[in-house]
Structures are given as C-alpha cells and as structure tokens.
C-alpha cells in the first residue's frame, strides 16, 4: 500500500488546493460516529439548501440546521438532556457536517448544504 493509494481510498480531494484544508478533510476520515445515535431519514425530513452566491463569491459556513424535535430525539439517543444541545456533528450517507438548532423548522426537519459541496468520505 502506497501513500497515494491510501489517499485515493479516503476520497476525492482534487478540488482542494490549500494543504491545511486538505489535511483537515483527510482527518475527517479518521473520526468516529456514535452508532447508538443512528436512525433512518426519510426524504421529506432532509432538505438540501443552496449556498448564497453574490458577485462570484460563495457565502456559506457549511452549517446546516435541525428542528427542535429532531434535535431532542438525537439528545435522547445520546443520553443528553435535550436542553443542553444547540449543535451536533453528523454523518449521513458519507457526508459529514454540523447542524445548529433552528426552532423555526418543522417537526422533523433538517436542512444542509448540497451534498456535492460537502466532503464525501
């Protein structure tokens, strides 16, 4: 196994030209997920939101949003008090990101950046 072969197995990093950013994305491949918090998402629960683009610039912090009820469900699955969580890190279908609480969303909604704009493991 060569270093190049290992990097190819980790994902496609060809669009990242900044070494620090590339190293951070590669590091995501070595983090873990609490399996006990896993659950299936139906298509109507997960909406992809477009980044805001103006004058050739993309304004996105890459952070999605999660409803009050869905965040409470995650807190319960993890054994936390639902009042203590305001943001969580997720991994869905190879996409990894952060969701912040949004009390304006529906009962079981989450919104995130388009999958192509997020690192795929």
PDB file of C-alpha atoms in Angstrom, residues 23-24 36 82:
ATOM      1  CA  UNK A  23      -5.352  17.742   5.701  1.00  0.00           C
ATOM      2  CA  UNK A  24      -8.496  18.683   7.662  1.00  0.00           C
ATOM      3  CA  UNK A  36     -26.250   4.414  19.002  1.00  0.00           C
ATOM      4  CA  UNK A  82     -32.383  17.921  25.335  1.00  0.00           C
TER       5      UNK A  82
END
